[in-house]
mmCIF file of C-alpha atoms in Angstrom:
data_model
loop_
_atom_site.group_PDB
_atom_site.id
_atom_site.type_symbol
_atom_site.label_atom_id
_atom_site.label_comp_id
_atom_site.label_asym_id
_atom_site.label_seq_id
_atom_site.Cartn_x
_atom_site.Cartn_y
_atom_site.Cartn_z
ATOM 1 C CA UNK Z 29 139.882 79.068 81.161
ATOM 2 C CA UNK Z 30 137.818 80.567 84.476
ATOM 3 C CA UNK Z 31 137.618 78.721 87.618
ATOM 4 C CA UNK Z 32 134.634 81.283 89.118
ATOM 5 C CA UNK Z 33 131.140 82.667 87.774
ATOM 6 C CA UNK Z 34 131.505 86.374 86.114
ATOM 7 C CA UNK Z 35 130.595 89.392 88.188
ATOM 8 C CA UNK Z 36 129.448 87.379 90.951
ATOM 9 C CA UNK Z 37 126.335 86.250 88.766
ATOM 10 C CA UNK Z 38 123.730 83.812 89.834
ATOM 11 C CA UNK Z 39 123.196 80.608 88.263
ATOM 12 C CA UNK Z 40 119.791 82.202 86.807
ATOM 13 C CA UNK Z 41 121.814 84.934 85.513
ATOM 14 C CA UNK Z 42 124.245 83.165 83.977
ATOM 15 C CA UNK Z 43 121.836 80.814 82.392
ATOM 16 C CA UNK Z 44 119.803 83.892 80.954
ATOM 17 C CA UNK Z 45 122.890 85.516 79.530
ATOM 18 C CA UNK Z 46 124.029 82.239 78.209
ATOM 19 C CA UNK Z 47 121.136 81.661 75.951
ATOM 20 C CA UNK Z 48 119.260 85.037 76.265
ATOM 21 C CA UNK Z 49 116.208 83.423 77.649
ATOM 22 C CA UNK Z 50 114.986 82.583 81.323
ATOM 23 C CA UNK Z 51 113.795 79.105 81.324
ATOM 24 C CA UNK Z 52 112.568 76.789 84.128
ATOM 25 C CA UNK Z 53 115.791 75.378 84.332
ATOM 26 C CA UNK Z 54 117.342 78.368 85.396
ATOM 27 C CA UNK Z 55 114.746 79.116 88.125
ATOM 28 C CA UNK Z 56 115.019 76.014 89.535
ATOM 29 C CA UNK Z 57 118.816 75.540 89.675
ATOM 30 C CA UNK Z 58 118.672 78.937 91.540
ATOM 31 C CA UNK Z 59 116.530 77.366 94.125
ATOM 32 C CA UNK Z 60 119.251 74.946 94.512
ATOM 33 C CA UNK Z 61 121.945 77.974 94.756
ATOM 34 C CA UNK Z 62 119.919 79.558 97.287
ATOM 35 C CA UNK Z 63 119.914 76.002 99.329
ATOM 36 C CA UNK Z 64 123.481 75.536 98.928
ATOM 37 C CA UNK Z 65 124.099 79.094 100.343
ATOM 38 C CA UNK Z 66 121.691 78.283 103.528
ATOM 39 C CA UNK Z 67 118.556 80.289 102.615
ATOM 40 C CA UNK Z 68 116.544 77.000 101.984
ATOM 41 C CA UNK Z 69 116.637 73.488 102.579
ATOM 42 C CA UNK Z 70 115.203 71.049 100.344
ATOM 43 C CA UNK Z 71 113.471 67.750 101.660
ATOM 44 C CA UNK Z 72 112.472 64.944 99.400
ATOM 45 C CA UNK Z 73 109.147 63.232 100.423
ATOM 46 C CA UNK Z 74 106.701 61.350 98.897
ATOM 47 C CA UNK Z 75 102.942 61.833 97.716
ATOM 48 C CA UNK Z 76 100.312 59.537 97.243
ATOM 49 C CA UNK Z 77 98.908 56.650 99.478
ATOM 50 C CA UNK Z 78 99.104 53.614 97.287
ATOM 51 C CA UNK Z 79 101.178 54.938 94.121
ATOM 52 C CA UNK Z 80 103.972 56.849 95.630
ATOM 53 C CA UNK Z 81 105.564 59.348 93.827
ATOM 54 C CA UNK Z 82 108.434 61.842 94.787
ATOM 55 C CA UNK Z 83 107.471 65.227 96.033
ATOM 56 C CA UNK Z 84 109.714 68.108 97.666
ATOM 57 C CA UNK Z 85 109.270 69.952 100.517
ATOM 58 C CA UNK Z 86 111.105 73.536 100.821
ATOM 59 C CA UNK Z 87 111.661 75.324 103.942
ATOM 60 C CA UNK Z 88 112.881 78.784 104.564
ATOM 61 C CA UNK Z 89 115.814 79.467 106.944
ATOM 62 C CA UNK Z 90 117.360 83.141 106.731
ATOM 63 C CA UNK Z 91 114.389 85.401 106.458
ATOM 64 C CA UNK Z 92 115.999 87.704 108.599
ATOM 65 C CA UNK Z 93 119.268 87.723 106.495
ATOM 66 C CA UNK Z 94 117.560 88.026 102.765
ATOM 67 C CA UNK Z 95 118.261 91.516 103.069
ATOM 68 C CA UNK Z 96 121.717 90.681 101.443
ATOM 69 C CA UNK Z 97 120.154 88.766 98.502
ATOM 70 C CA UNK Z 98 119.729 90.568 94.935
ATOM 71 C CA UNK Z 99 116.318 91.775 93.869
ATOM 72 C CA UNK Z 100 115.735 88.514 91.898
ATOM 73 C CA UNK Z 101 116.898 86.311 94.461
ATOM 74 C CA UNK Z 102 114.403 87.949 97.084
ATOM 75 C CA UNK Z 103 111.626 87.940 94.492
ATOM 76 C CA UNK Z 104 112.035 84.351 94.081
ATOM 77 C CA UNK Z 105 112.081 83.462 97.780
ATOM 78 C CA UNK Z 106 109.493 85.778 98.336
ATOM 79 C CA UNK Z 107 107.210 84.349 95.847
ATOM 80 C CA UNK Z 108 107.755 80.666 96.914
ATOM 81 C CA UNK Z 109 107.071 81.143 100.514
ATOM 82 C CA UNK Z 110 104.221 83.750 100.155
ATOM 83 C CA UNK Z 111 102.100 82.096 102.755
ATOM 84 C CA UNK Z 112 104.336 80.176 105.160
ATOM 85 C CA UNK Z 113 107.967 79.243 105.761
ATOM 86 C CA UNK Z 114 107.323 75.884 104.617
ATOM 87 C CA UNK Z 115 105.910 74.679 101.186
ATOM 88 C CA UNK Z 116 105.212 71.231 99.793
ATOM 89 C CA UNK Z 117 105.911 71.625 95.804
ATOM 90 C CA UNK Z 118 102.848 69.671 94.767
ATOM 91 C CA UNK Z 119 100.640 72.095 96.386
ATOM 92 C CA UNK Z 120 101.780 75.096 94.066
ATOM 93 C CA UNK Z 121 100.704 72.625 90.772
ATOM 94 C CA UNK Z 122 98.558 74.940 88.503
ATOM 95 C CA UNK Z 123 98.738 77.770 91.056
ATOM 96 C CA UNK Z 124 101.954 79.317 90.384
ATOM 97 C CA UNK Z 125 102.671 80.020 86.391
ATOM 98 C CA UNK Z 126 101.457 83.621 87.055
ATOM 99 C CA UNK Z 127 103.808 84.283 89.747
ATOM 100 C CA UNK Z 128 106.471 82.366 87.768
ATOM 101 C CA UNK Z 129 106.204 84.583 84.927
ATOM 102 C CA UNK Z 130 107.028 87.657 87.280
ATOM 103 C CA UNK Z 131 109.654 86.010 88.675
ATOM 104 C CA UNK Z 132 110.961 85.519 85.217
ATOM 105 C CA UNK Z 133 110.550 89.408 84.309
ATOM 106 C CA UNK Z 134 111.984 90.370 87.375
ATOM 107 C CA UNK Z 135 115.332 88.658 86.059
ATOM 108 C CA UNK Z 136 114.972 90.033 82.728
ATOM 109 C CA UNK Z 137 114.938 93.278 84.353
ATOM 110 C CA UNK Z 138 118.052 92.741 86.216
ATOM 111 C CA UNK Z 139 120.083 91.258 83.491
ATOM 112 C CA UNK Z 140 119.068 94.535 81.631
ATOM 113 C CA UNK Z 141 119.683 96.960 84.232
ATOM 114 C CA UNK Z 142 123.346 95.557 85.131
ATOM 115 C CA UNK Z 143 124.176 96.054 81.471
ATOM 116 C CA UNK Z 144 124.279 92.831 79.853
ATOM 117 C CA UNK Z 145 121.515 93.720 77.465
ATOM 118 C CA UNK Z 146 120.521 97.099 75.645
ATOM 119 C CA UNK Z 147 117.118 96.518 76.174
ATOM 120 C CA UNK Z 148 114.836 93.802 77.875
ATOM 121 C CA UNK Z 149 115.633 90.579 75.441
ATOM 122 C CA UNK Z 150 112.031 88.831 76.048
ATOM 123 C CA UNK Z 151 110.182 92.254 75.701
ATOM 124 C CA UNK Z 152 112.305 92.700 72.426
ATOM 125 C CA UNK Z 153 111.390 88.936 71.534
ATOM 126 C CA UNK Z 154 107.873 89.557 71.898
ATOM 127 C CA UNK Z 155 107.720 92.810 70.097
ATOM 128 C CA UNK Z 156 108.986 91.170 66.616
ATOM 129 C CA UNK Z 157 107.113 88.116 67.433
ATOM 130 C CA UNK Z 158 103.893 89.880 67.345
ATOM 131 C CA UNK Z 159 104.814 91.903 64.324
ATOM 132 C CA UNK Z 160 105.768 89.063 62.323
ATOM 133 C CA UNK Z 161 102.567 87.010 63.505
ATOM 134 C CA UNK Z 162 100.610 90.485 62.450
ATOM 135 C CA UNK Z 163 102.492 90.554 58.864
ATOM 136 C CA UNK Z 164 101.517 86.829 58.447
ATOM 137 C CA UNK Z 165 97.842 87.075 59.043
ATOM 138 C CA UNK Z 166 97.175 90.682 57.743
ATOM 139 C CA UNK Z 167 97.148 89.679 53.811
ATOM 140 C CA UNK Z 168 94.417 87.097 54.449
ATOM 141 C CA UNK Z 169 92.096 89.935 55.019
ATOM 142 C CA UNK Z 170 93.060 91.892 52.066
ATOM 143 C CA UNK Z 171 93.820 89.005 49.550
ATOM 144 C CA UNK Z 172 91.138 90.327 46.945
ATOM 145 C CA UNK Z 173 92.598 93.771 46.792
ATOM 146 C CA UNK Z 174 96.520 93.175 46.192
ATOM 147 C CA UNK Z 175 96.549 89.831 44.402
ATOM 148 C CA UNK Z 176 98.165 86.409 45.328
ATOM 149 C CA UNK Z 177 101.714 87.370 44.353
ATOM 150 C CA UNK Z 178 101.734 90.547 46.850
ATOM 151 C CA UNK Z 179 100.084 88.426 49.438
ATOM 152 C CA UNK Z 180 102.971 85.717 49.065
ATOM 153 C CA UNK Z 181 105.723 88.182 49.272
ATOM 154 C CA UNK Z 182 104.239 90.033 52.489
ATOM 155 C CA UNK Z 183 103.675 86.608 54.204
ATOM 156 C CA UNK Z 184 107.627 85.388 53.477
ATOM 157 C CA UNK Z 185 108.479 88.805 55.303
ATOM 158 C CA UNK Z 186 106.558 88.230 58.215
ATOM 159 C CA UNK Z 187 107.653 84.460 58.395
ATOM 160 C CA UNK Z 188 111.319 85.729 57.984
ATOM 161 C CA UNK Z 189 110.573 88.402 61.006
ATOM 162 C CA UNK Z 190 108.840 85.931 62.931
ATOM 163 C CA UNK Z 191 112.013 83.544 62.965
ATOM 164 C CA UNK Z 192 114.213 86.701 63.350
ATOM 165 C CA UNK Z 193 112.290 87.415 66.495
ATOM 166 C CA UNK Z 194 113.790 84.109 67.991
ATOM 167 C CA UNK Z 195 117.760 85.318 67.683
ATOM 168 C CA UNK Z 196 117.095 89.226 67.648
ATOM 169 C CA UNK Z 197 118.008 89.938 70.764
ATOM 170 C CA UNK Z 198 121.814 91.163 71.208
ATOM 171 C CA UNK Z 199 123.931 91.605 73.956
ATOM 172 C CA UNK Z 200 126.082 94.751 75.002
ATOM 173 C CA UNK Z 201 129.992 95.076 74.634
ATOM 174 C CA UNK Z 202 129.651 94.051 78.614
ATOM 175 C CA UNK Z 203 126.995 91.047 77.759
ATOM 176 C CA UNK Z 204 129.260 89.563 74.937
ATOM 177 C CA UNK Z 205 132.405 89.581 77.200
ATOM 178 C CA UNK Z 206 130.658 88.063 79.988
ATOM 179 C CA UNK Z 207 129.335 85.479 77.669
ATOM 180 C CA UNK Z 208 133.019 84.896 76.828
ATOM 181 C CA UNK Z 209 134.062 84.607 80.340
ATOM 182 C CA UNK Z 210 131.081 82.334 80.702
ATOM 183 C CA UNK Z 211 132.410 79.788 78.083
ATOM 184 C CA UNK Z 212 135.621 79.642 79.877
ATOM 185 C CA UNK Z 213 133.704 78.680 83.134
ATOM 186 C CA UNK Z 214 131.986 76.156 81.609
ATOM 187 C CA UNK Z 215 134.890 74.580 80.411
ATOM 188 C CA UNK Z 216 136.304 74.433 83.845
ATOM 189 C CA UNK Z 217 133.466 72.780 85.270
ATOM 190 C CA UNK Z 218 133.482 69.749 82.395
ATOM 191 C CA UNK Z 219 136.936 69.683 82.930
ATOM 192 C CA UNK Z 220 138.017 66.135 83.453
ATOM 193 C CA UNK Z 221 140.933 65.293 86.095
ATOM 194 C CA UNK Z 222 143.671 64.766 83.629
ATOM 195 C CA UNK Z 223 143.574 68.523 82.643
ATOM 196 C CA UNK Z 224 142.584 69.866 86.015
ATOM 197 C CA UNK Z 225 146.093 68.963 87.427
ATOM 198 C CA UNK Z 226 147.961 71.302 84.615
ATOM 199 C CA UNK Z 227 146.327 74.320 86.685
ATOM 200 C CA UNK Z 228 147.827 75.125 89.759
ATOM 201 C CA UNK Z 229 145.249 77.810 90.622
ATOM 202 C CA UNK Z 230 141.882 75.857 90.307
ATOM 203 C CA UNK Z 231 139.765 76.004 93.455
ATOM 204 C CA UNK Z 232 140.502 73.227 95.878
ATOM 205 C CA UNK Z 233 138.863 70.049 95.262
ATOM 206 C CA UNK Z 234 136.638 69.505 97.952
ATOM 207 C CA UNK Z 235 132.745 69.058 98.757
ATOM 208 C CA UNK Z 236 132.471 72.807 99.190
ATOM 209 C CA UNK Z 237 133.605 73.617 95.747
ATOM 210 C CA UNK Z 238 131.514 70.774 94.378
ATOM 211 C CA UNK Z 239 128.253 72.354 96.161
ATOM 212 C CA UNK Z 240 129.233 75.903 95.424
ATOM 213 C CA UNK Z 241 129.326 75.330 91.561
ATOM 214 C CA UNK Z 242 126.744 72.529 91.223
ATOM 215 C CA UNK Z 243 123.976 74.940 90.126
ATOM 216 C CA UNK Z 244 125.868 76.564 87.939
ATOM 217 C CA UNK Z 245 126.893 73.321 86.265
ATOM 218 C CA UNK Z 246 123.274 72.474 85.726
ATOM 219 C CA UNK Z 247 122.206 75.808 83.911
ATOM 220 C CA UNK Z 248 125.258 75.111 81.450
ATOM 221 C CA UNK Z 249 124.492 71.562 81.066
ATOM 222 C CA UNK Z 250 127.597 69.913 82.275
ATOM 223 C CA UNK Z 251 126.493 68.681 85.820
ATOM 224 C CA UNK Z 252 127.161 65.172 85.049
ATOM 225 C CA UNK Z 253 131.011 66.157 83.993
ATOM 226 C CA UNK Z 254 131.197 68.412 87.064
ATOM 227 C CA UNK Z 255 129.700 65.385 89.413
ATOM 228 C CA UNK Z 256 132.215 62.813 88.048
ATOM 229 C CA UNK Z 257 135.255 65.054 89.320
ATOM 230 C CA UNK Z 258 134.301 64.189 92.994
ATOM 231 C CA UNK Z 259 132.992 60.923 92.759
ATOM 232 C CA UNK Z 260 136.036 59.852 94.985
ATOM 233 C CA UNK Z 261 136.089 62.622 97.661
ATOM 234 C CA UNK Z 262 132.026 63.655 98.239
ATOM 235 C CA UNK Z 263 130.272 60.704 100.122
ATOM 236 C CA UNK Z 264 127.274 62.314 102.082
ATOM 237 C CA UNK Z 265 124.256 64.384 101.400
ATOM 238 C CA UNK Z 266 124.873 67.990 101.995
ATOM 239 C CA UNK Z 267 122.952 69.587 104.908
ATOM 240 C CA UNK Z 268 120.848 71.368 102.557
ATOM 241 C CA UNK Z 269 119.402 68.445 100.905
ATOM 242 C CA UNK Z 270 117.661 65.844 102.936
ATOM 243 C CA UNK Z 271 117.000 62.374 101.264
ATOM 244 C CA UNK Z 272 115.539 59.524 103.835
ATOM 245 C CA UNK Z 273 115.500 56.888 100.928
ATOM 246 C CA UNK Z 274 118.514 54.871 102.239
ATOM 247 C CA UNK Z 275 120.489 54.681 99.156
ATOM 248 C CA UNK Z 276 124.195 54.649 99.326
ATOM 249 C CA UNK Z 277 125.206 58.381 98.476
ATOM 250 C CA UNK Z 278 127.781 59.129 95.737
ATOM 251 C CA UNK Z 279 128.189 62.463 94.041
ATOM 252 C CA UNK Z 280 126.741 61.103 90.487
ATOM 253 C CA UNK Z 281 123.341 59.711 91.778
ATOM 254 C CA UNK Z 282 123.115 62.720 94.023
ATOM 255 C CA UNK Z 283 123.309 65.183 90.951
ATOM 256 C CA UNK Z 284 120.918 62.978 89.234
ATOM 257 C CA UNK Z 285 118.470 63.234 92.114
ATOM 258 C CA UNK Z 286 119.042 67.321 92.051
ATOM 259 C CA UNK Z 287 118.352 67.258 88.393
ATOM 260 C CA UNK Z 288 115.082 65.214 88.990
ATOM 261 C CA UNK Z 289 114.358 67.886 91.812
ATOM 262 C CA UNK Z 290 115.092 70.757 89.280
ATOM 263 C CA UNK Z 291 112.663 69.357 86.176
ATOM 264 C CA UNK Z 292 109.795 68.554 89.000
ATOM 265 C CA UNK Z 293 110.139 71.891 90.280
ATOM 266 C CA UNK Z 294 110.146 73.310 86.723
ATOM 267 C CA UNK Z 295 106.887 71.531 85.665
ATOM 268 C CA UNK Z 296 105.461 72.117 88.539
ATOM 269 C CA UNK Z 297 105.736 75.895 88.618
ATOM 270 C CA UNK Z 298 105.019 76.158 85.327
ATOM 271 C CA UNK Z 299 102.035 74.291 85.197
ATOM 272 C CA UNK Z 300 98.580 75.803 84.603
ATOM 273 C CA UNK Z 301 95.199 74.561 85.051
ATOM 274 C CA UNK Z 302 92.992 72.983 82.115
ATOM 275 C CA UNK Z 303 90.771 75.238 80.613
ATOM 276 C CA UNK Z 304 87.919 72.734 81.347
ATOM 277 C CA UNK Z 305 88.787 72.769 85.236
ATOM 278 C CA UNK Z 306 87.594 75.160 87.597
ATOM 279 C CA UNK Z 307 91.114 76.318 87.718
ATOM 280 C CA UNK Z 308 92.582 78.952 90.459
ATOM 281 C CA UNK Z 309 94.430 82.007 89.665
ATOM 282 C CA UNK Z 310 98.094 82.831 90.358
ATOM 283 C CA UNK Z 311 99.303 84.226 93.454
ATOM 284 C CA UNK Z 312 99.212 87.643 93.329
ATOM 285 C CA UNK Z 313 102.849 88.913 92.340
ATOM 286 C CA UNK Z 314 103.093 91.487 94.919
ATOM 287 C CA UNK Z 315 106.012 94.195 95.131
ATOM 288 C CA UNK Z 316 108.833 92.588 97.118
ATOM 289 C CA UNK Z 317 111.683 94.988 97.457
ATOM 290 C CA UNK Z 318 115.229 94.390 95.773
ATOM 291 C CA UNK Z 319 118.260 94.389 97.912
ATOM 292 C CA UNK Z 320 121.939 94.563 97.116
ATOM 293 C CA UNK Z 321 124.691 92.672 98.501
ATOM 294 C CA UNK Z 322 126.694 89.828 96.604
ATOM 295 C CA UNK Z 323 125.742 86.506 95.549
ATOM 296 C CA UNK Z 324 127.562 84.766 98.354
#
């Protein structure tokens, strides 16, 4: 069992190494992580006049200290706050998808450069997907030349390559060992109280520990179990999350709210204009510089 994330990795890096894919949950959990670390404040708001629904405002807090962030974290913050130090998430709808792909690509490059994968897993997956699709489609244009039996054999090969493309990314030895470490960390995050008392060297059970590891629990899918461990001692909204709804606070409900924020954020940032609409392009990716520094 491990009590801390390996190599000071961010939640997004943990999520990407865990399942070899950078998904929307990894990105939104990393926004939560940046908020916990004081770089962003999340404010729950409302949109609409008659039919109201939840929305969120993000506020940039430490522009002068962002040089201490990893390159991916810098890219994420600069992409979100491309125009101002405050952004309403709903206003990014249908406008951020291209930038989101650039953010994800930045993370793929980071985890490859750090030695967790021998090659960029996203590019490798896309390469073999393309090969599989080509082999599947090509026989349709030469069916009269080679016969149906050969066609079926070729198409079967193409189908196998296409399916294989989704599992083909492989980790380095460092990546394999890191995933094993992550498995131990996930076990700690989902540990029930009766098991916790067996470990004298576990981190102190306090609000700071809950907040620090919440975003990691999110990318590993054990946030509910993590919240349950703190329901007796965590009793007020943290400074980085503002909710004026007036509902009595408890960590389980708070975690559900943060999950709602995560889902909403992922849906908004990845949304694209409908083909029939006038559209609106993504914001330019820009060449945001990467920094060194640790995660905390």
